Coordinates of C-alpha atoms and ligand atoms in Angstrom, one line a residue:
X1 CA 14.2 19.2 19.0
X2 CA 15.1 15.4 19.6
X3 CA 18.0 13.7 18.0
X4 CA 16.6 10.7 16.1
X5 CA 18.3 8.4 13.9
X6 CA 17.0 8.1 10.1
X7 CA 17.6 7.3 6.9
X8 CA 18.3 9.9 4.4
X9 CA 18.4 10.7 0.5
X10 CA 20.4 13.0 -0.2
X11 CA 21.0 12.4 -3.8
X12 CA 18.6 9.9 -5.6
X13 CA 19.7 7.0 -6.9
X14 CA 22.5 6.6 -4.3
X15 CA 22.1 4.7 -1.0
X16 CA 20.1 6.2 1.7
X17 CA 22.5 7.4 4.5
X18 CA 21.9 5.9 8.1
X19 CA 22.3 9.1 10.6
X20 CA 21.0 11.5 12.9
X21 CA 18.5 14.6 12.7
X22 CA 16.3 16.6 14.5
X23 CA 12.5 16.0 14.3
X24 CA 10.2 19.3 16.6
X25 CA 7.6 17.8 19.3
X26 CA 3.9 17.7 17.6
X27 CA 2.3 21.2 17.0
X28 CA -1.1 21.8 17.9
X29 CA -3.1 19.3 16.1
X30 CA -0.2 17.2 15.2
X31 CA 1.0 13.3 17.1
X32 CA 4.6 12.1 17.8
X33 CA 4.4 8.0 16.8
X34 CA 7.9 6.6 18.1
X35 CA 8.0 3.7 15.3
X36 CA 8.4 0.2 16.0
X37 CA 8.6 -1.3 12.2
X38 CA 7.9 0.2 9.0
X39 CA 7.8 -1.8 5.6
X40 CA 9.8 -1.0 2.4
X41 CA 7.5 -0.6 -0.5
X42 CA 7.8 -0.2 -4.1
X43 CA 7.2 3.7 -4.1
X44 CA 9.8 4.0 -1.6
X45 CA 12.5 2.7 -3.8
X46 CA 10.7 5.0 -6.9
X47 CA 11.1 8.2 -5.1
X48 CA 14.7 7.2 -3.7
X49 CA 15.5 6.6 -7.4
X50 CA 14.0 9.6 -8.7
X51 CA 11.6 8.2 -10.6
X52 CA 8.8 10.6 -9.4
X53 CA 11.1 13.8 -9.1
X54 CA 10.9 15.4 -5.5
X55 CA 13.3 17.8 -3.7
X56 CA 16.1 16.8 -1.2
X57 CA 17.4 15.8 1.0
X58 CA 14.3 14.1 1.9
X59 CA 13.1 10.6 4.4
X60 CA 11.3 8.2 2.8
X61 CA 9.0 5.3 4.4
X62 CA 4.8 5.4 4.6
X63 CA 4.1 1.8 5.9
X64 CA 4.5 1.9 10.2
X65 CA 3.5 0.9 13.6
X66 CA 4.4 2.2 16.5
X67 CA 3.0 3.5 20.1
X68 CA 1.9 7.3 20.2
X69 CA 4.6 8.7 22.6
X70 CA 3.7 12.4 22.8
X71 CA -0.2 14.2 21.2
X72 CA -0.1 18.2 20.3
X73 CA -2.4 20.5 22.1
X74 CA -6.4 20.1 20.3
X75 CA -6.1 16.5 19.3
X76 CA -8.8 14.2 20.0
X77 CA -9.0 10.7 20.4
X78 CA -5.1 9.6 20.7
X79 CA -3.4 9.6 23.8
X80 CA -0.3 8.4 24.9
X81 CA 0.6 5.2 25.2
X82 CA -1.8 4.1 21.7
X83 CA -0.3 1.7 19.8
X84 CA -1.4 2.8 16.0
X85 CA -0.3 2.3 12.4
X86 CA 0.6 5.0 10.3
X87 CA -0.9 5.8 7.0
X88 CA 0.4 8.7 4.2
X89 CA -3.4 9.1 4.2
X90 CA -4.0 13.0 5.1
X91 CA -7.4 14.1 5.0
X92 CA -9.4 17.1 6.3
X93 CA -12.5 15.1 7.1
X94 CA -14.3 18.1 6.6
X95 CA -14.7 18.8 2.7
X96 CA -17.1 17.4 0.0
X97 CA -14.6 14.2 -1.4
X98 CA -14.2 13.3 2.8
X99 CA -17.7 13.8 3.7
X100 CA -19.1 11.3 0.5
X101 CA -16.4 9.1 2.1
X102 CA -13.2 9.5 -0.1
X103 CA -10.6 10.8 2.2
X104 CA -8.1 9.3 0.1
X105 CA -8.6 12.2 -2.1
X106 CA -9.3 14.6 0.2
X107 CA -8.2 18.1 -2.1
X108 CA -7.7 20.2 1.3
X109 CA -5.1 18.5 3.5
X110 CA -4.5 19.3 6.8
X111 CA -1.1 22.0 5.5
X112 CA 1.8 21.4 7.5
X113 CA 5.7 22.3 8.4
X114 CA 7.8 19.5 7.8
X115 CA 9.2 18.2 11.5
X116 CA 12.6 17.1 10.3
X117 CA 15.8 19.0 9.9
X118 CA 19.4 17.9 10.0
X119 CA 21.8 18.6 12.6
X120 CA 22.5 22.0 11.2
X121 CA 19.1 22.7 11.2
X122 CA 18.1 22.7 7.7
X123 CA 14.9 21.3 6.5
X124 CA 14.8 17.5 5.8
X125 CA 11.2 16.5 3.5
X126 CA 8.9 14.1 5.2
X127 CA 8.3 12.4 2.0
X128 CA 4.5 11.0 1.8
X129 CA 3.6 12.8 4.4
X130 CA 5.5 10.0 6.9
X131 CA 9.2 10.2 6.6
X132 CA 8.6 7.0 8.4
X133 CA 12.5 5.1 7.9
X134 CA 12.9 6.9 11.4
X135 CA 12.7 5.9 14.9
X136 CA 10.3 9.0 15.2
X137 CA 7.2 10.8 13.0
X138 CA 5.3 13.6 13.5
X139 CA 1.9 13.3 12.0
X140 CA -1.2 14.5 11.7
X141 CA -3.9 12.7 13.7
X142 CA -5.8 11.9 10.1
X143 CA -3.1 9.1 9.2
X144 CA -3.1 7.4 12.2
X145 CA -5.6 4.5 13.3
X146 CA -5.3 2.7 16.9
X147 CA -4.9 -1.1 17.0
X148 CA -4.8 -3.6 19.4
X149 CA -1.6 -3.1 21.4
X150 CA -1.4 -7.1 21.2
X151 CA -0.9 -7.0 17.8
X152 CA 2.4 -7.9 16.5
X153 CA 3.9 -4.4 14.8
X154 CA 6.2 -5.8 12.3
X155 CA 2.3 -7.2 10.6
X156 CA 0.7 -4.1 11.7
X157 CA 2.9 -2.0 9.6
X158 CA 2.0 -3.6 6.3
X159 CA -1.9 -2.6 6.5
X160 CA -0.7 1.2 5.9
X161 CA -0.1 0.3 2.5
X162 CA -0.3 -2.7 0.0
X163 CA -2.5 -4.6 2.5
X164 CA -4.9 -1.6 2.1
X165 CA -4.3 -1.1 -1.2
X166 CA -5.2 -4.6 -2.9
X167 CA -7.9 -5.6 -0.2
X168 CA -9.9 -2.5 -0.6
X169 CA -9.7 -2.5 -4.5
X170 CA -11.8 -5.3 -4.7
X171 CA -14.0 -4.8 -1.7
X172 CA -14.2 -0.8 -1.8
X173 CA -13.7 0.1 -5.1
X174 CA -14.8 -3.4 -7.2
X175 CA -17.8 -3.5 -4.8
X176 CA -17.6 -7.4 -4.7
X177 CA -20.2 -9.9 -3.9
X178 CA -20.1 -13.0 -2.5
X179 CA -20.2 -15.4 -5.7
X180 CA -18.8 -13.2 -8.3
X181 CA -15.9 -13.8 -10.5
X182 CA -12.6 -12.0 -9.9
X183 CA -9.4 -11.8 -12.2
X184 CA -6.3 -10.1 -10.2
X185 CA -3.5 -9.4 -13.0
X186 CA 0.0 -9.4 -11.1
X187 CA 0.4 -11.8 -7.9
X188 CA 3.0 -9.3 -6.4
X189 CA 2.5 -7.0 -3.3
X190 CA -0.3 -5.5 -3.9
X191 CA -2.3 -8.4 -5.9
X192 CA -1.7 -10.8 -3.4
X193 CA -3.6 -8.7 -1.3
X194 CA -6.3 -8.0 -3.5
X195 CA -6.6 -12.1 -3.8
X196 CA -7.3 -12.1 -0.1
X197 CA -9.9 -9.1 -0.5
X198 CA -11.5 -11.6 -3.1
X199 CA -11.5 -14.4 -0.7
X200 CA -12.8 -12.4 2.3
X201 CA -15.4 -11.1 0.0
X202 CA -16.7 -15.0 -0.6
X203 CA -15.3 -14.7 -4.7
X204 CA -16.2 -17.7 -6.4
X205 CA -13.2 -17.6 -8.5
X206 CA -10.1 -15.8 -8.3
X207 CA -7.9 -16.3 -11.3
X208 CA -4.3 -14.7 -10.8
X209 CA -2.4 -13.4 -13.7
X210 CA 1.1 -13.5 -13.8
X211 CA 4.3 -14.2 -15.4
X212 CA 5.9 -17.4 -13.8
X213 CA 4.5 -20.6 -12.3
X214 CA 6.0 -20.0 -9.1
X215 CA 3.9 -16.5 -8.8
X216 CA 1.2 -18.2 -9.5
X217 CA 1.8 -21.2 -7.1
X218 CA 2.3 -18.3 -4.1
X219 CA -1.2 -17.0 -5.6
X220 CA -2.9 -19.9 -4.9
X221 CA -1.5 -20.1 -0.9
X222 CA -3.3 -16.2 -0.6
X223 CA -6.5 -17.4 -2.4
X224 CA -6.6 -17.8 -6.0
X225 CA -8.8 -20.8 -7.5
X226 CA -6.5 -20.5 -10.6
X227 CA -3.5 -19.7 -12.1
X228 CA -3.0 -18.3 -15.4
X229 CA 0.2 -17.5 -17.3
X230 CA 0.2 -13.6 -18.8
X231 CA 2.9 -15.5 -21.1
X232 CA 0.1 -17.8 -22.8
X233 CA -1.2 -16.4 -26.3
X234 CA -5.0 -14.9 -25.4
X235 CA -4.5 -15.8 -21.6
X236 CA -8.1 -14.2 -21.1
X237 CA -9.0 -17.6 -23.1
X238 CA -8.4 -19.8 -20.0
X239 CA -9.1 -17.7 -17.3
X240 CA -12.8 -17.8 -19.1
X241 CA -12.6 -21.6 -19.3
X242 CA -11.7 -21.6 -15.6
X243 CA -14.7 -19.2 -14.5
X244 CA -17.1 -20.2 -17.0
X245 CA -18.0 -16.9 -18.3
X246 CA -16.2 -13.5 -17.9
X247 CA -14.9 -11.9 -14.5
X248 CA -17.2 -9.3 -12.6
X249 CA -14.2 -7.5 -11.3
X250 CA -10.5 -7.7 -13.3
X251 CA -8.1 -6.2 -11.0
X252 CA -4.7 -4.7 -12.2
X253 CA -2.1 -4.5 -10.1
X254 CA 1.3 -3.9 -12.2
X255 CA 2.0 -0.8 -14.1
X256 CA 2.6 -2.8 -17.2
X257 CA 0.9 -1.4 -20.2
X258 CA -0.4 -4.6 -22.3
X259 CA -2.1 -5.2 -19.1
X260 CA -3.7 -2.1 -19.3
X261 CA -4.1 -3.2 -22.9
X262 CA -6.1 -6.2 -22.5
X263 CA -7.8 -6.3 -19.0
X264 CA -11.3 -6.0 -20.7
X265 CA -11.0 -8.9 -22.5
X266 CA -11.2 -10.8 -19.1
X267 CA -14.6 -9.1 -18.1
X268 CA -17.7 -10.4 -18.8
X269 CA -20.9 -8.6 -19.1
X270 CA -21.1 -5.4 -16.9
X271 CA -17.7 -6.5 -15.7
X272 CA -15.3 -3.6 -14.3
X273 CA -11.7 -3.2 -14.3
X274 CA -9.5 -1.4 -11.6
X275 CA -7.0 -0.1 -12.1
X276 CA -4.6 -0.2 -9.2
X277 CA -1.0 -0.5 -10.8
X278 CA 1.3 2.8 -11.6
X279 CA 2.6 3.3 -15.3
X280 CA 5.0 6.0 -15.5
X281 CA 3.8 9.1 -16.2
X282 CA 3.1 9.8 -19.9
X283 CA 2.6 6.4 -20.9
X284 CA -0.5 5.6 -22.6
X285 CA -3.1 2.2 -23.4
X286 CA -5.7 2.0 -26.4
X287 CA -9.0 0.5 -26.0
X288 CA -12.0 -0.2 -27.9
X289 CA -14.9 2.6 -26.3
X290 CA -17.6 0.3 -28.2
X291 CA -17.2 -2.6 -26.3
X292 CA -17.9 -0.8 -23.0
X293 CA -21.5 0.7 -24.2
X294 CA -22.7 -2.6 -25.6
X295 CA -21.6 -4.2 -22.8
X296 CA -21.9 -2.1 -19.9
X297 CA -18.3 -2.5 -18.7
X298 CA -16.0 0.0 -17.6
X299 CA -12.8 1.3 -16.1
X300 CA -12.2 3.0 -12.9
X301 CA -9.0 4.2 -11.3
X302 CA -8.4 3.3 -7.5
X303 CA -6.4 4.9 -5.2
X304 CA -5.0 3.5 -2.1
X305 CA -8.4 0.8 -2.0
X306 CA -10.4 3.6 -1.9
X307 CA -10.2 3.2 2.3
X308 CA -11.3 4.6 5.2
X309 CA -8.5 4.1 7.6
X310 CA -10.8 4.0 10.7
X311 CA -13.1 1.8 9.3
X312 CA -11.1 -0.5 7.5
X313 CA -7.7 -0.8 9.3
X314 CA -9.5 -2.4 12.7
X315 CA -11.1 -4.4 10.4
X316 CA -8.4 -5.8 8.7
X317 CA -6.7 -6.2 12.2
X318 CA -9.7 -8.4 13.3
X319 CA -9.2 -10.6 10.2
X320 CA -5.6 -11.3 10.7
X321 CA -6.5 -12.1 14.4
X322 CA -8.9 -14.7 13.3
X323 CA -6.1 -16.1 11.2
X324 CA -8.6 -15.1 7.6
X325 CA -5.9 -12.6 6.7
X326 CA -2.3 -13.6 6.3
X327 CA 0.2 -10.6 7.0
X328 CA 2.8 -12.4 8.5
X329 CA 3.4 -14.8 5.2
X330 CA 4.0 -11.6 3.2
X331 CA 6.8 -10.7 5.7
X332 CA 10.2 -11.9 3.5
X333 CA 13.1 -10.3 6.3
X334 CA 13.1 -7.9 9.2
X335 CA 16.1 -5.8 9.4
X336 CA 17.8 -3.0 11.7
X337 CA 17.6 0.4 10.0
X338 CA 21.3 0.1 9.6
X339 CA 20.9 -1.9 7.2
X340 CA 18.1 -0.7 4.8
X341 CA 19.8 -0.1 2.0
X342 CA 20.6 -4.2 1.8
X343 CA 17.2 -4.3 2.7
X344 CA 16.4 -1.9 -0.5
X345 CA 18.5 -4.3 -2.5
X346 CA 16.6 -7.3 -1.1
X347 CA 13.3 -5.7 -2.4
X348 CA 14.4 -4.8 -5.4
X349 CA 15.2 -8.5 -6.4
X350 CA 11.2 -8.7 -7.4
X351 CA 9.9 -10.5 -4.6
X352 CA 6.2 -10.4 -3.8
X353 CA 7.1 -9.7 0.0
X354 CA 7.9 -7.0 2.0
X355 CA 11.0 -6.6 3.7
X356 CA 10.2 -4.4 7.5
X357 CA 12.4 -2.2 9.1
X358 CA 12.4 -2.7 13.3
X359 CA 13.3 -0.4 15.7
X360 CA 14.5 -1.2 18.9
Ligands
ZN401 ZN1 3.4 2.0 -0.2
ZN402 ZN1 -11.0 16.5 2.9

């Protein structure tokens, strides 16, 4: 057992407290990853809420970087010293979904014991399968990629999440090619990635949706040709003008429901929406199921950019080396882990950028 310091919820909706526990040295099959930043995203703050239920006390934080510090016995292809990112991304790699190249819903995770107890000895959750708001994870090898050790970890940390997330919904799951038409409802964390995915992809128009001018304005610094306001009466009307005809790929990144709503109305023919963005659970959208045979649109769910960490996470690094992916622009603050619940608050203030915990 090795003291570590962490942040803890022990009741949701209260602040996380700052202290220490034990985390256990990696089983067989298992990696220690001593963390040197990990982002704050959205789903951290739902689960710390209570939004999505859970049991407690738990540790929240999926999005980190860090250097591989010790490797259980049977692992392969890690070894100490490995600067990686880590990923909530657990995958056998050995059933049908893995194997037709969908670990991201693999249905046979590797099982596990959590590593994390309190002082006392008591379990601690290792919520999404990271518990990463703690100088110290235990992981299994599956959620872990190995990066350049050059590259800076605070930037590193975002491509375990919304980097992932919005780049690989329009290049994995939209399939884009170069010259196609792309709509990206919601220029926050996760569009403003996929608005890069649609500029590395060669888009020929990327029309962002969103509330405010100034969301739109950041928009067009990650990518977008054109801004639309979601405000505007039939905003479908000028993001059509702006493209000429209807989008090949509408991309939904907020969990609102009249985007759910109305995202086919951006598509033109055999057009397909994503759907990327979270509504809480129970909440339902209404469609019309003629339009998609006549026209051969659709609908399709994507989860975590559909991605395959090993393949996608060094090349996301290279991008960002060669300065055609931004990660540090989406960095708003770094912060000591003392201080993650102002950094919670920060977040929380609806700002397209991440806020990054560093360890020292
Ligand atoms: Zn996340
Ligand atoms: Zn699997």
């Amino acid at each position: 057992m090795t003291p570590i310091k962490a942040a803890v919820s022990h009741a949701h909706n209260t602040p996380l407290s700052v202290e220490t526990v034990h985390i256990r040295p990696p089983g067989p099959g298992e990696v220690e990853v001593t963390l040197k930043a990990c982002a704050i995203c959205h789903s951290d703050i739902h689960y710390a809420e209570g939004a999505w239920g859970g049991t407690l006390p738990a540790i929240y934080g999926h999005e980190a970087a860090g250097q591989i510090t010790a490797v259980g016995d049977g692992v392969r292809g890690l070894t100490l010293g490995d600067s990686v990112v880590v990923t909530l991304i657990r995958a056998c790699g050995f059933c049908a979904t893995c194997g037709s190249g969908m670990p991201v819903l693999c249905g046979t995770p590797p099982a596990y014991q959590t590593p994390l107890t309190t002082l006392d000895g008591a379990p601690i959750v290792q919520a999404m399968n990271a518990g990463a708001f703690a100088e110290r994870v235990v992981v299994d090898p599956s959620q872990v990629v190995r990066i350049s050790p050059d590259i800076d970890p605070v930037a590193a940390s975002l491509l375990a999440c919304g980097v992932i997330t919005g780049v690989g919904a329009v290049v994995n799951a939209a399939n884009l090619r170069a010259g196609q038409d792309v709509v990206v409802i919601g220029a926050g964390g996760v569009g403003l990635n996929a608005i890069q995915g649609a500029r590395i992809a060669g888009a020929r128009r990327i029309v962002a949706v969103d509330m405010t001018p100034e969301k739109l304005a950041v928009a067009k610094e990650f990518g977008a040709t054109d801004g639309v306001l979601a405000t505007d009466e039939k905003p479908w009307r000028a993001a059509k003008k702006a493209m000429g005809k209807g989008a090949d790929a509408v991309i939904i990144t907020v969990g609102a429901i009249p985007a759910f709503d109305t995202a086919a109305q951006y598509l033109g023919m055999g057009g397909k929406v994503i759907m990327v963005g979270m509504p809480h659970s129970g909440a339902t959208s209404t469609y019309e199921p003629v339009m998609f045979a006549a026209t051969g649109q659709g609908m399709i769910g994507s989860k975590m950019g559909d991605v395959v960490i090993a393949r996608d996470i060094p090349w996301m690094v290279d991008l960002y080396e060669q300065g055609r992916l931004k990660l540090d622009e989406l960095v708003s603050q770094t912060w000591p882990l003392d201080q993650i619940n102002a950094a919670i608050a920060d977040t929380k203030t609806g700002s397209a950028k991440r806020n990054v915990i560093v360890f020292d």
